[in-house]
PDB file of C-alpha atoms in Angstrom:
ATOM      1  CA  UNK X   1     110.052 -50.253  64.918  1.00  0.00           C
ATOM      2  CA  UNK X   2     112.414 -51.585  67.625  1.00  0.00           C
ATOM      3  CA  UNK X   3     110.787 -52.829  70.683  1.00  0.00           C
ATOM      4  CA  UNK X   4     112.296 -50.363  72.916  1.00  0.00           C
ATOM      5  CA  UNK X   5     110.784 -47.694  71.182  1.00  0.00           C
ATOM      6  CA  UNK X   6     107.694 -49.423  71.192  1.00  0.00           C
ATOM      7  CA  UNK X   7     108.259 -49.710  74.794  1.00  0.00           C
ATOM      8  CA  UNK X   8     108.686 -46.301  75.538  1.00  0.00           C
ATOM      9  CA  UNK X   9     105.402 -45.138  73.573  1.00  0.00           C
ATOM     10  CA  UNK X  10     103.600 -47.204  75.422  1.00  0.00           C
ATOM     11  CA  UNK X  11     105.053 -45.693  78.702  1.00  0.00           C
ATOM     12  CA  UNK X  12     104.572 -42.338  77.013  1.00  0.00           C
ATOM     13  CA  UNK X  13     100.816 -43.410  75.990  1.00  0.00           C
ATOM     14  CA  UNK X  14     100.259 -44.323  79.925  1.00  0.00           C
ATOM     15  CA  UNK X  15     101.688 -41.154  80.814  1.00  0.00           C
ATOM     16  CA  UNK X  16      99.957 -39.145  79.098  1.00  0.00           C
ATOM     17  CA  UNK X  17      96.607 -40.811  80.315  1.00  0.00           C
ATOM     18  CA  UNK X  18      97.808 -39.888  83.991  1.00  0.00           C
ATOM     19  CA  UNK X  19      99.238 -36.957  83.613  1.00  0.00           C
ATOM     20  CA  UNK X  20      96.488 -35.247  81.751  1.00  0.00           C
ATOM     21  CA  UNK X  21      94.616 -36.602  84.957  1.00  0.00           C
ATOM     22  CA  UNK X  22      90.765 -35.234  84.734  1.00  0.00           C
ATOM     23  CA  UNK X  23      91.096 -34.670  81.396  1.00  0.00           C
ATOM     24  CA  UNK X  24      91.545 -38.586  80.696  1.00  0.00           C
ATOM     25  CA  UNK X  25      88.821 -39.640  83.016  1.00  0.00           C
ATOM     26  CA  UNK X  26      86.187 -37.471  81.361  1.00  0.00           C
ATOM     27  CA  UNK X  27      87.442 -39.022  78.025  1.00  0.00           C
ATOM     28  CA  UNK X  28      87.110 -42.336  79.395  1.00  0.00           C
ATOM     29  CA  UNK X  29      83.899 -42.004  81.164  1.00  0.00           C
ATOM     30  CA  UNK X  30      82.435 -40.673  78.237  1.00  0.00           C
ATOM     31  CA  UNK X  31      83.826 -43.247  75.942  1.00  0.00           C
ATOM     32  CA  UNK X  32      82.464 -45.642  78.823  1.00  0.00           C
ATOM     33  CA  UNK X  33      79.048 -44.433  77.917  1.00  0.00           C
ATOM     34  CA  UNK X  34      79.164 -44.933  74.630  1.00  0.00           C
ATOM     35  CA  UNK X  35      80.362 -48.329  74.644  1.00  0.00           C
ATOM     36  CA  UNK X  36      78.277 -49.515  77.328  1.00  0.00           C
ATOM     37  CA  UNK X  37      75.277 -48.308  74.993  1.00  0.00           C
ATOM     38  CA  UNK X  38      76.869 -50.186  72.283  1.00  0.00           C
ATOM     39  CA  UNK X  39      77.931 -53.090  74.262  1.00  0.00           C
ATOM     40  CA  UNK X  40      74.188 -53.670  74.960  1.00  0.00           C
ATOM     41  CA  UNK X  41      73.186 -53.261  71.773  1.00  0.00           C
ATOM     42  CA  UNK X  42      75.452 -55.688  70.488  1.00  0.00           C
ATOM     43  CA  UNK X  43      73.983 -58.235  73.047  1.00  0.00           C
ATOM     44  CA  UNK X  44      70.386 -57.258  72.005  1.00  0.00           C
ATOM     45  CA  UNK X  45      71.548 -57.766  68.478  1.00  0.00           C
ATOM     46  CA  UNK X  46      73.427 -61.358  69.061  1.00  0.00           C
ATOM     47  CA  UNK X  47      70.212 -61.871  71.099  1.00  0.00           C
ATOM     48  CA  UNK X  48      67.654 -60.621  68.148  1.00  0.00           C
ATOM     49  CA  UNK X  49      69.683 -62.941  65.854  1.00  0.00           C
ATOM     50  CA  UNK X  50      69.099 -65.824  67.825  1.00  0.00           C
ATOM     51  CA  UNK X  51      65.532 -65.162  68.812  1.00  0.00           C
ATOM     52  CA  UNK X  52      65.384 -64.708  64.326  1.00  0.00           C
ATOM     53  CA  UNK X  53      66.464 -68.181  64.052  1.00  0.00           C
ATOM     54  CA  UNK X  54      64.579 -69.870  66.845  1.00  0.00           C
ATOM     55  CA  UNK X  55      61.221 -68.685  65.313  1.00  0.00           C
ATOM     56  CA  UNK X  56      62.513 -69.528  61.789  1.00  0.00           C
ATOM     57  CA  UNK X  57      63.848 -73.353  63.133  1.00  0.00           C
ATOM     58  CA  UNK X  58      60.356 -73.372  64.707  1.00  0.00           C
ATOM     59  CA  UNK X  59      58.150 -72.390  61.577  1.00  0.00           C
ATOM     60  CA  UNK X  60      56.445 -75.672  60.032  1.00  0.00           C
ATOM     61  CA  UNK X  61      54.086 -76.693  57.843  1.00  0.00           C
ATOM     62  CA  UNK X  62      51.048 -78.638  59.156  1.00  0.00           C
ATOM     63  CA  UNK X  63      49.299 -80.642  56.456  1.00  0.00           C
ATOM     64  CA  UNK X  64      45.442 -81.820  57.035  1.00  0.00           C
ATOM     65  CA  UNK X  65      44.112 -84.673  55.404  1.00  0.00           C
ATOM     66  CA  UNK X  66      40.334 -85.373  54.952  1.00  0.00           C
ATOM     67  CA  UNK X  67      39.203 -88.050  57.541  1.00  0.00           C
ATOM     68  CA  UNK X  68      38.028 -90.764  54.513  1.00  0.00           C
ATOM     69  CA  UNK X  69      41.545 -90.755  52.245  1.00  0.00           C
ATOM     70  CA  UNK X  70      42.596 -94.159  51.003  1.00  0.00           C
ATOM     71  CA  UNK X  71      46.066 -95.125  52.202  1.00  0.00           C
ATOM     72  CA  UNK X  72      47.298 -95.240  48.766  1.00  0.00           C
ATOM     73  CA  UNK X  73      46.778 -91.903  47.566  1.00  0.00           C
ATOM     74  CA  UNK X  74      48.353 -90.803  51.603  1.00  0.00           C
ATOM     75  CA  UNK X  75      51.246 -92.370  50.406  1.00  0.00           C
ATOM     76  CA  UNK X  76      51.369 -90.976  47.324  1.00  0.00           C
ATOM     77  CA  UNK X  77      51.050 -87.532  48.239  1.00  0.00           C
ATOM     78  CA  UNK X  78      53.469 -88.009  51.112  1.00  0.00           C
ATOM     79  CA  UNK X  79      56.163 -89.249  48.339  1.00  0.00           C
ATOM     80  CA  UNK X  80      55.312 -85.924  46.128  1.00  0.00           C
ATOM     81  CA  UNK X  81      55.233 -83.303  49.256  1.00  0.00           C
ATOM     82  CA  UNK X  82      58.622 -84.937  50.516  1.00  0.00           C
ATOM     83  CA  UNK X  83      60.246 -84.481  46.863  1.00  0.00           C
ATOM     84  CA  UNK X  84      59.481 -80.665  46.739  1.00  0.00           C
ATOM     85  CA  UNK X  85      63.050 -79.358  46.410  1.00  0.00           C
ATOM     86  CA  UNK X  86      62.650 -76.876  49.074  1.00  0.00           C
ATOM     87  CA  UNK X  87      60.999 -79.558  51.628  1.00  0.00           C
ATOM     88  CA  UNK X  88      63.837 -79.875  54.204  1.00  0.00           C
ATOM     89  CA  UNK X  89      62.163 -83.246  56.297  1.00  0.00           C
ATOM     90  CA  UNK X  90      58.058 -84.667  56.476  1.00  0.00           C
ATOM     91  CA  UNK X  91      56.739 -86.101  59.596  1.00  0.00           C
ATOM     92  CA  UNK X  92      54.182 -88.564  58.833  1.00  0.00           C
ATOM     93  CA  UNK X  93      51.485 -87.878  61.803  1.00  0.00           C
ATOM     94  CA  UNK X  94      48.910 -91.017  62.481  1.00  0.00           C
ATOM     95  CA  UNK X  95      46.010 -89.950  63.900  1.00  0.00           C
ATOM     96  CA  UNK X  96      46.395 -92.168  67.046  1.00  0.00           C
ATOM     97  CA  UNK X  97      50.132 -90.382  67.206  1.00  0.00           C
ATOM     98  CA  UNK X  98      47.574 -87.293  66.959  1.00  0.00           C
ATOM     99  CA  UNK X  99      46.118 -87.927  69.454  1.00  0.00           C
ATOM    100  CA  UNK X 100      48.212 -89.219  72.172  1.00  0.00           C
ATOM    101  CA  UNK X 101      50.673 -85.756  71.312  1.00  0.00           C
ATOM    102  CA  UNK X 102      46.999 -83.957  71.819  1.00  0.00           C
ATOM    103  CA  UNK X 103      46.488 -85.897  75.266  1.00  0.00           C
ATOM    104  CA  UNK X 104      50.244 -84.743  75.960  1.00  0.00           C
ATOM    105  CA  UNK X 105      49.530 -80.911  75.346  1.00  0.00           C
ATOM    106  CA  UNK X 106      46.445 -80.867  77.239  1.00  0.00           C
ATOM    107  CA  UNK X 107      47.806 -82.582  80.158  1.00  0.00           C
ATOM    108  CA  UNK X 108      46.200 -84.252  82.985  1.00  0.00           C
ATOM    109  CA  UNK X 109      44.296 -81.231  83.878  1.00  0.00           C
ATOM    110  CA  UNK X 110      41.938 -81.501  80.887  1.00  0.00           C
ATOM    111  CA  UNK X 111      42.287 -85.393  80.347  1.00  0.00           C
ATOM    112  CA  UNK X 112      38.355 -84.916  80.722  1.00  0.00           C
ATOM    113  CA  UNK X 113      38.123 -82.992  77.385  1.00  0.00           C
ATOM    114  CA  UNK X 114      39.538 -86.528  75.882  1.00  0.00           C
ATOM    115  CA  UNK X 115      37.733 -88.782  77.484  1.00  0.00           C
ATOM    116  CA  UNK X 116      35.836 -91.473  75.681  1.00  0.00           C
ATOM    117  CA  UNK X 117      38.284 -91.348  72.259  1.00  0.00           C
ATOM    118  CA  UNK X 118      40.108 -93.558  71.333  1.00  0.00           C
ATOM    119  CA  UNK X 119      41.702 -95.608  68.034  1.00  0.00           C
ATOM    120  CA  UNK X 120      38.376 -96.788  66.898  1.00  0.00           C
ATOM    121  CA  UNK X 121      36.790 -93.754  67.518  1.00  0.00           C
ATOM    122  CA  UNK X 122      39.500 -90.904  66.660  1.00  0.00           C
ATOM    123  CA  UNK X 123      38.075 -87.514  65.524  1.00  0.00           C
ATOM    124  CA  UNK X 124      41.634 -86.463  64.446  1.00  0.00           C
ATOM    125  CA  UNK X 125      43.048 -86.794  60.679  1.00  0.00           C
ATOM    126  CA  UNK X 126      46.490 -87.980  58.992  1.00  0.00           C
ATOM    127  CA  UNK X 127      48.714 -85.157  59.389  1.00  0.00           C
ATOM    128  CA  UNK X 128      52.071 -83.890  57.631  1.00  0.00           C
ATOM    129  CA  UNK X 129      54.379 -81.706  59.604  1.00  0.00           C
ATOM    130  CA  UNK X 130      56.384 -80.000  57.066  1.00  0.00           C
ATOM    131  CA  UNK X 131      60.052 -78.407  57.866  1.00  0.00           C
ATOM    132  CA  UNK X 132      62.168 -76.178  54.958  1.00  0.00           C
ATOM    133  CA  UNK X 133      65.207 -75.532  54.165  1.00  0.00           C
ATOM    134  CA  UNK X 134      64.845 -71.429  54.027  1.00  0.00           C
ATOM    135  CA  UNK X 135      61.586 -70.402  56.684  1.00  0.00           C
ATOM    136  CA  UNK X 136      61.000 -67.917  54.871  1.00  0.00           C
ATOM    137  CA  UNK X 137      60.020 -70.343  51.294  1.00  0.00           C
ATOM    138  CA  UNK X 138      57.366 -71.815  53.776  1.00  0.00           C
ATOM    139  CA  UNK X 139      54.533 -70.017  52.254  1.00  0.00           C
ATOM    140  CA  UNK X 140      56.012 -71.017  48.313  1.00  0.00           C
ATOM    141  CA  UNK X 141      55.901 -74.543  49.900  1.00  0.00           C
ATOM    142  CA  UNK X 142      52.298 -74.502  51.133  1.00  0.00           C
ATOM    143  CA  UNK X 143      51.146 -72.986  47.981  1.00  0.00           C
ATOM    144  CA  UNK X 144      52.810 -75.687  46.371  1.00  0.00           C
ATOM    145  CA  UNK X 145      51.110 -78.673  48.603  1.00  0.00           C
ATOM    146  CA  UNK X 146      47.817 -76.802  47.471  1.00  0.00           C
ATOM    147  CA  UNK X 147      48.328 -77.115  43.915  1.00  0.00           C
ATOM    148  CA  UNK X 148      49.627 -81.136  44.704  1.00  0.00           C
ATOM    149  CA  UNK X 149      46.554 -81.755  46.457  1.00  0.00           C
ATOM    150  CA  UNK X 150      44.579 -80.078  43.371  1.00  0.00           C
ATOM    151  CA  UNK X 151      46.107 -82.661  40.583  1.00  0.00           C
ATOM    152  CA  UNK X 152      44.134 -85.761  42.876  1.00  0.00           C
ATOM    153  CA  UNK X 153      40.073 -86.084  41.508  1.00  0.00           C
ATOM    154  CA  UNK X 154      39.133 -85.187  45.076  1.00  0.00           C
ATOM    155  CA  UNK X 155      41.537 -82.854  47.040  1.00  0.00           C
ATOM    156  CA  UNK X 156      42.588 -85.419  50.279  1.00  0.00           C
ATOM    157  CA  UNK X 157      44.110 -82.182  51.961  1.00  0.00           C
ATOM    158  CA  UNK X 158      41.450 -80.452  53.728  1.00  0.00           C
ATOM    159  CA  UNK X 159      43.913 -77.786  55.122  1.00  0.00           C
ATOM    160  CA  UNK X 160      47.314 -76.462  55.241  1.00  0.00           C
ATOM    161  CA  UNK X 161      48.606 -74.109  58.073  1.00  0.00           C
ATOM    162  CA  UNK X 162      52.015 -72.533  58.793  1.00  0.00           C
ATOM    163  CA  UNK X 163      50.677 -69.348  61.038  1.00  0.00           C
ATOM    164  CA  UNK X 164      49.971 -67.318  57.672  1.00  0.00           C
ATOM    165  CA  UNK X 165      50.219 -63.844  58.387  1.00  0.00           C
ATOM    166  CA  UNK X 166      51.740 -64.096  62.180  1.00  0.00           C
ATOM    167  CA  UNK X 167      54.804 -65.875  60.512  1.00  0.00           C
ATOM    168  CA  UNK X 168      55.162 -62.711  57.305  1.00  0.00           C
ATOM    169  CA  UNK X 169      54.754 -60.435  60.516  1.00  0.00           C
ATOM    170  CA  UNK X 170      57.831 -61.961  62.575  1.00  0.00           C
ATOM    171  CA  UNK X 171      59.831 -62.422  59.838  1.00  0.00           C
ATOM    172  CA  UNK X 172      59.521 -58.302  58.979  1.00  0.00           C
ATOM    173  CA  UNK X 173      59.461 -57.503  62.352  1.00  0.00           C
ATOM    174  CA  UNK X 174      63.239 -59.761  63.157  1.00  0.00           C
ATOM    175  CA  UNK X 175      64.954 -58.098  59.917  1.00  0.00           C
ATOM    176  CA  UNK X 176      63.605 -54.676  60.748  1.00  0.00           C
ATOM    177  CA  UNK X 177      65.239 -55.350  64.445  1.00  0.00           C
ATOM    178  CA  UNK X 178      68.484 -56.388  62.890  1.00  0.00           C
ATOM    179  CA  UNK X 179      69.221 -53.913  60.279  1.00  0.00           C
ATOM    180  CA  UNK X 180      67.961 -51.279  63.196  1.00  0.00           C
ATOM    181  CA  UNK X 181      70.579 -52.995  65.543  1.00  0.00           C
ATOM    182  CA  UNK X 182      73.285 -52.410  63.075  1.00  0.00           C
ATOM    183  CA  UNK X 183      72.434 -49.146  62.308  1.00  0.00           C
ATOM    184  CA  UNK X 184      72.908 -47.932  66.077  1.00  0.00           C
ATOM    185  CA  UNK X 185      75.929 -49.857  66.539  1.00  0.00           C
ATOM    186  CA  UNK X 186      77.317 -47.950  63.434  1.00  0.00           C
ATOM    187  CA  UNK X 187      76.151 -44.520  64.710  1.00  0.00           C
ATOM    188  CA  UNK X 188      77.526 -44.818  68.395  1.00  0.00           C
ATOM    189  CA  UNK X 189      80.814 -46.106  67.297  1.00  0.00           C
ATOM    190  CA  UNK X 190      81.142 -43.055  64.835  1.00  0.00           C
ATOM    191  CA  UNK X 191      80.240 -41.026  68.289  1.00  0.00           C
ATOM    192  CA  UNK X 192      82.874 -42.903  69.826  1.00  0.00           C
ATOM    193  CA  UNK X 193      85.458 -42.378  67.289  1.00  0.00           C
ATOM    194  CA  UNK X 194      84.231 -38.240  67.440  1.00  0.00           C
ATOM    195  CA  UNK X 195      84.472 -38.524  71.581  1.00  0.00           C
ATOM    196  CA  UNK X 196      88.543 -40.149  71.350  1.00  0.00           C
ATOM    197  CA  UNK X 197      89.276 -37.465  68.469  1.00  0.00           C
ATOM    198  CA  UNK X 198      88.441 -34.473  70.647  1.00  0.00           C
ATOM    199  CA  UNK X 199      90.278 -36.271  74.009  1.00  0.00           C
ATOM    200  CA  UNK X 200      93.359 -36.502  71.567  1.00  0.00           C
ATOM    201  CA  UNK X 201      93.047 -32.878  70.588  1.00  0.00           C
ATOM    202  CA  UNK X 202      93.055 -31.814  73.883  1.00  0.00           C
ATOM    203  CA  UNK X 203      96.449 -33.602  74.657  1.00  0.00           C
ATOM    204  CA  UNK X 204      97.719 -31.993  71.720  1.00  0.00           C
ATOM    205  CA  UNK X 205      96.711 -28.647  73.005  1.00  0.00           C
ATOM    206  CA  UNK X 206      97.868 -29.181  76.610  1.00  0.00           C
ATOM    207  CA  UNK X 207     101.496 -30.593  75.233  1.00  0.00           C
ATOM    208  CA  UNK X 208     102.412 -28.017  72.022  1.00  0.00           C
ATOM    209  CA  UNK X 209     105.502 -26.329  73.754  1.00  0.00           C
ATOM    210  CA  UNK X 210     106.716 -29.898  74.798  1.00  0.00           C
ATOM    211  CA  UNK X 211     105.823 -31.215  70.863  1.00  0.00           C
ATOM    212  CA  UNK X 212     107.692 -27.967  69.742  1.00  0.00           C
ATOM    213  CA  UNK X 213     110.589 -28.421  71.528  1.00  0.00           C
ATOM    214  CA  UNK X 214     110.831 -32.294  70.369  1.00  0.00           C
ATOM    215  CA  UNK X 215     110.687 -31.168  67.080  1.00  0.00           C
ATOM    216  CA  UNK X 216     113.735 -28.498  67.631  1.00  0.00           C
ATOM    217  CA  UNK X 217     115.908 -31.382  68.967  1.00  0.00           C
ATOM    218  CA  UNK X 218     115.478 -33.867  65.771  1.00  0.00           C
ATOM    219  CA  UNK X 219     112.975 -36.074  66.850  1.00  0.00           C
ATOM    220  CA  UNK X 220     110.923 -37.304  63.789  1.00  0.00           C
ATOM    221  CA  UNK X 221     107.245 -36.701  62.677  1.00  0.00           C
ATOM    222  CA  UNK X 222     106.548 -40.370  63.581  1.00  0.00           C
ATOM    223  CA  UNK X 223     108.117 -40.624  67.284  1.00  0.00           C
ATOM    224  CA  UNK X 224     106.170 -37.475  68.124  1.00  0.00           C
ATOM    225  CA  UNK X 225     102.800 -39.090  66.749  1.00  0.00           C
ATOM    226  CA  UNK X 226     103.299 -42.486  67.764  1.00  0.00           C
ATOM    227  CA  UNK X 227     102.098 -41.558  71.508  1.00  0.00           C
ATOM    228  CA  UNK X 228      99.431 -39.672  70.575  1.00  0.00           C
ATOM    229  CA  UNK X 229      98.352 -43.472  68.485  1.00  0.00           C
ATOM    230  CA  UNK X 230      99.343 -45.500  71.447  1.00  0.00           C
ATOM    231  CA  UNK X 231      97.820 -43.210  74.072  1.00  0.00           C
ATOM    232  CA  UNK X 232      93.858 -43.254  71.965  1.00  0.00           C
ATOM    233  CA  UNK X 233      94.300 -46.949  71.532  1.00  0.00           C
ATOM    234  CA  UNK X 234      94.790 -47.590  75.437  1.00  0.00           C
ATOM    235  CA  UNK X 235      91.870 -45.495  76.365  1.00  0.00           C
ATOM    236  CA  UNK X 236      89.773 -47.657  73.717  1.00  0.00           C
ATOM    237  CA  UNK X 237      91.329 -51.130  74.957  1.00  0.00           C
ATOM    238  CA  UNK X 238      90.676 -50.003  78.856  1.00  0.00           C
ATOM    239  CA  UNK X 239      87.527 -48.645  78.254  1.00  0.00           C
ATOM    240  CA  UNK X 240      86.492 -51.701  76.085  1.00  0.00           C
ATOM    241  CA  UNK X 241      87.802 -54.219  78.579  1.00  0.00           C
ATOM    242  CA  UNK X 242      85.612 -52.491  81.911  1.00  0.00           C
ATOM    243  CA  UNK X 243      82.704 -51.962  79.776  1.00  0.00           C
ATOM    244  CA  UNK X 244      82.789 -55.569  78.492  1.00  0.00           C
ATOM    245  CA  UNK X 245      83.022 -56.702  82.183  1.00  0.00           C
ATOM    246  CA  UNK X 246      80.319 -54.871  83.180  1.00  0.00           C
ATOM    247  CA  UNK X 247      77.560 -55.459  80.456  1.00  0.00           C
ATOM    248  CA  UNK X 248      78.386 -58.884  80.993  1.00  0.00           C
ATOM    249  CA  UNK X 249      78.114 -59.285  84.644  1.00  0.00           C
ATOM    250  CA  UNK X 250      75.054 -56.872  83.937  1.00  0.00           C
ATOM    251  CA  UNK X 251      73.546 -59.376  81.395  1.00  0.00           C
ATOM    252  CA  UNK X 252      74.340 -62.332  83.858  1.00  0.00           C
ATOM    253  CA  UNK X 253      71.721 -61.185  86.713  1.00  0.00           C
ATOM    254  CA  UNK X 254      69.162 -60.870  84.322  1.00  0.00           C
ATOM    255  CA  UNK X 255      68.840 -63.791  81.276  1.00  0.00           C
ATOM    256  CA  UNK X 256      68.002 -66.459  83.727  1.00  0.00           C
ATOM    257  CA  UNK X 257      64.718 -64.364  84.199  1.00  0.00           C
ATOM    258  CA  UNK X 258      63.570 -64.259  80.311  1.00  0.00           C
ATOM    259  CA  UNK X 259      61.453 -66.191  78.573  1.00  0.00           C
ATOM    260  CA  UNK X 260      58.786 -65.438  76.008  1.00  0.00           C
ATOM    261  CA  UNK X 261      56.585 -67.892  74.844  1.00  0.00           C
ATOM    262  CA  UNK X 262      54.463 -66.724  71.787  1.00  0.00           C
ATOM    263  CA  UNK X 263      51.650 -69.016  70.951  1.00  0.00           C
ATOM    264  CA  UNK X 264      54.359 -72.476  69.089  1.00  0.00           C
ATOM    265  CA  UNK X 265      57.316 -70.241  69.336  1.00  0.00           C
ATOM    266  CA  UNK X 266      59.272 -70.210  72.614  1.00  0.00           C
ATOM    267  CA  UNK X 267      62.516 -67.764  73.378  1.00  0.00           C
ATOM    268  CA  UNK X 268      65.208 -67.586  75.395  1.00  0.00           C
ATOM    269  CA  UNK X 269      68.256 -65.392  76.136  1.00  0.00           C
ATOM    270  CA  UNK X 270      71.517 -66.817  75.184  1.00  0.00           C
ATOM    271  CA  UNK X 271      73.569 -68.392  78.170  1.00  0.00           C
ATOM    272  CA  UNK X 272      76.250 -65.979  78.824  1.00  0.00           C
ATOM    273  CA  UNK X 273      79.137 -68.418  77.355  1.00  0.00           C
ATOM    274  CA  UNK X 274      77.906 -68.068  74.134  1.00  0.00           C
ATOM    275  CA  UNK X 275      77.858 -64.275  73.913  1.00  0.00           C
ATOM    276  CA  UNK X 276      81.194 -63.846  76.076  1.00  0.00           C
ATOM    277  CA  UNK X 277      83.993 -64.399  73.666  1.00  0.00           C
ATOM    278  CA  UNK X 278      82.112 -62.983  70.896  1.00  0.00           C
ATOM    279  CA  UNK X 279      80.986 -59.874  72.498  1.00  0.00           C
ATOM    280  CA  UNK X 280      84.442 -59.432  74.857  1.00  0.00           C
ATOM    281  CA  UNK X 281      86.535 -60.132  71.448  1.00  0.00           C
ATOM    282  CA  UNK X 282      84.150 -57.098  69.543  1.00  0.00           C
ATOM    283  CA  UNK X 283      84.548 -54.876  72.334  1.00  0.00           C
ATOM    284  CA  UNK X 284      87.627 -54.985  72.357  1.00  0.00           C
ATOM    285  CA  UNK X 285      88.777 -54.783  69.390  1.00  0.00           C
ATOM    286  CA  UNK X 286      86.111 -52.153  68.184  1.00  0.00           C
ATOM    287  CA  UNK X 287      87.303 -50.194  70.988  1.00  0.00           C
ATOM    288  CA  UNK X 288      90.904 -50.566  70.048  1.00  0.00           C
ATOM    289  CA  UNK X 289      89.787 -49.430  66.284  1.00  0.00           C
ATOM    290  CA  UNK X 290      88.061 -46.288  67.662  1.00  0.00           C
ATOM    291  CA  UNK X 291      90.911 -45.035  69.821  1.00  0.00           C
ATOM    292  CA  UNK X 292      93.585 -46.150  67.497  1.00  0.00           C
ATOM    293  CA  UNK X 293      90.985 -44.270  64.162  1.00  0.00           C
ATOM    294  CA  UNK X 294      90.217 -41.390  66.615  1.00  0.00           C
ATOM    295  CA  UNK X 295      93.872 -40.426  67.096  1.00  0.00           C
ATOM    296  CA  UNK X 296      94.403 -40.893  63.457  1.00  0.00           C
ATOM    297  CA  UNK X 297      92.050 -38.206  62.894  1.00  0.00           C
ATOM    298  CA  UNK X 298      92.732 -35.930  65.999  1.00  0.00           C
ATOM    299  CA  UNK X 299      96.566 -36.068  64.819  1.00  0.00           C
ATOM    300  CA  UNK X 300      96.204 -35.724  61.043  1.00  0.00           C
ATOM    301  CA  UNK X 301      94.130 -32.171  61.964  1.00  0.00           C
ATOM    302  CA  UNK X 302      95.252 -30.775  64.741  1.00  0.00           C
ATOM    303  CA  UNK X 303      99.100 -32.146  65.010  1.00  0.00           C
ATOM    304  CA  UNK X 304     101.091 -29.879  62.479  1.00  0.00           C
ATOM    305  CA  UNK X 305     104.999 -31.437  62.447  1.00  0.00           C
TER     306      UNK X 305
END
């Protein structure tokens, strides 16, 4: 296609937006709607991805020991937990490092709860702090610590915790919220698609005599459809682009104000430069795919040439 005839469907495509006047703004407000529904959607779903992984990075393992275990068999059950393939990294946790992290949680505030402990005197055991490779193998891993801590005469592990049951429940609850994401996504940009069809159809309906008479004078099946193409594709990529400026600005006033804190899991809202080129680049072009796929379809039914 030479680029003056590109030129002139895009003048067409712009002309066509203006002249059809109301018509176009309905079409745009409603596609407006749609993508502004979506456009938050994909945020919540960048947004449910990210909260996914934070718990996931945050999921460990805390190993127990008995209070009395000699230092060689700690050793040697440190060695055989940090050689389980799925075992990612092992913090080795003394209990005076126990206990001054313990002093560090409780704060100043309830130093008094403390008092009186110390090194000689520490209530708190030798602890492992188990990270994975996959989160969701963390329960596989503590099951296998059990059965390590089963092959020694007397077990030195007198408990292993990872949240059991809280951390099945996130995990079910995060893929649920992701595979629900991308289901609406899918079903408002099919909406979309159905919204720039019937815009489309109404242009061809308002311009038939002009398309007619086009068609008497020579011009070919592709000039008269290319405007139709360009003319679906601009309302997508202006729609797209306000939208996109909106949900973000929208999304701007409010993530400085979230953050959930769930028991050892903490979550935040991602900063707005790491959702803008991702979500502004999506919009975009997923509004340039449902004008430009809308037209397609509008055209193929309705335009006979």
């Amino acid at each position: 296609m030479k680029f003056s005839t590109l030129t002139r469907h895009i003048r067409e495509g712009f002309k066509s937006i203006l002249r059809n006047g109301w018509m176009s703004f309905a079409s745009i407000t409603s596609i407006f709607i749609s993508l502004l529904i979506l456009g938050v959607f994909i945020l919540l779903a960048l947004n449910m991805n990210a909260m996914a992984s934070q718990i996931e990075s945050q999921v460990q393992i805390r190993v127990f020991l008995e209070t009395d275990v000699a230092d060689d068999v700690v050793a040697d059950l440190q060695k055989q937990v940090g050689n389980i393939p799925e075992v990612s990294k092992l913090i080795y946790v003394s209990k005076e490092e126990g206990l001054a992290q313990l002093r560090d949680r409780m704060g100043e505030d309830n130093s008094d709860w403390l008092e009186g402990y110390n090194n000689e005197n520490n209530p708190l055991p030798i602890t492992f702090t188990v990270e994975v490779f996959e989160p969701k193998l963390v329960k596989s891993v503590a099951d296998q610590i059990h059965s390590i801590a089963g092959t020694y005469e007397t077990s030195p592990v007198a408990d292993v915790k990872y949240g059991q049951g809280i951390v099945e429940t996130l995990f079910k609850v995060t893929d649920a919220i992701r595979n629900a994401g991308y289901i609406v996504v899918a079903a408002l940009s099919i909406t979309a698609v159905l919204l720039i069809s019937n815009t489309i159809r109404m242009t061809i309906v308002a311009r038939q005599r002009e398309i007619s008479i086009m068609k008497m004078v020579g011009a070919t099946n592709s000039f008269i459809r290319w405007p139709f193409f360009v003319e679906g594709a601009l309302i997508g990529v202006i729609t797209s682009v306000l939208t996109t400026a909106i949900v973000l600005i929208g999304y701007d006033q409010i993530i400085n104000a979230f953050q959930y804190e769930l028991s050892f899991l903490t979550m935040q809202l991602l900063p707005v430069k790491e959702v803008m080129a991702l979500t502004s680049l999506t919009m975009i072009i997923l509004g340039s795919f449902i004008g430009i796929w809308g037209s397609v379809m509008s055209v193929r039914k309705y335009l006979k040439v």
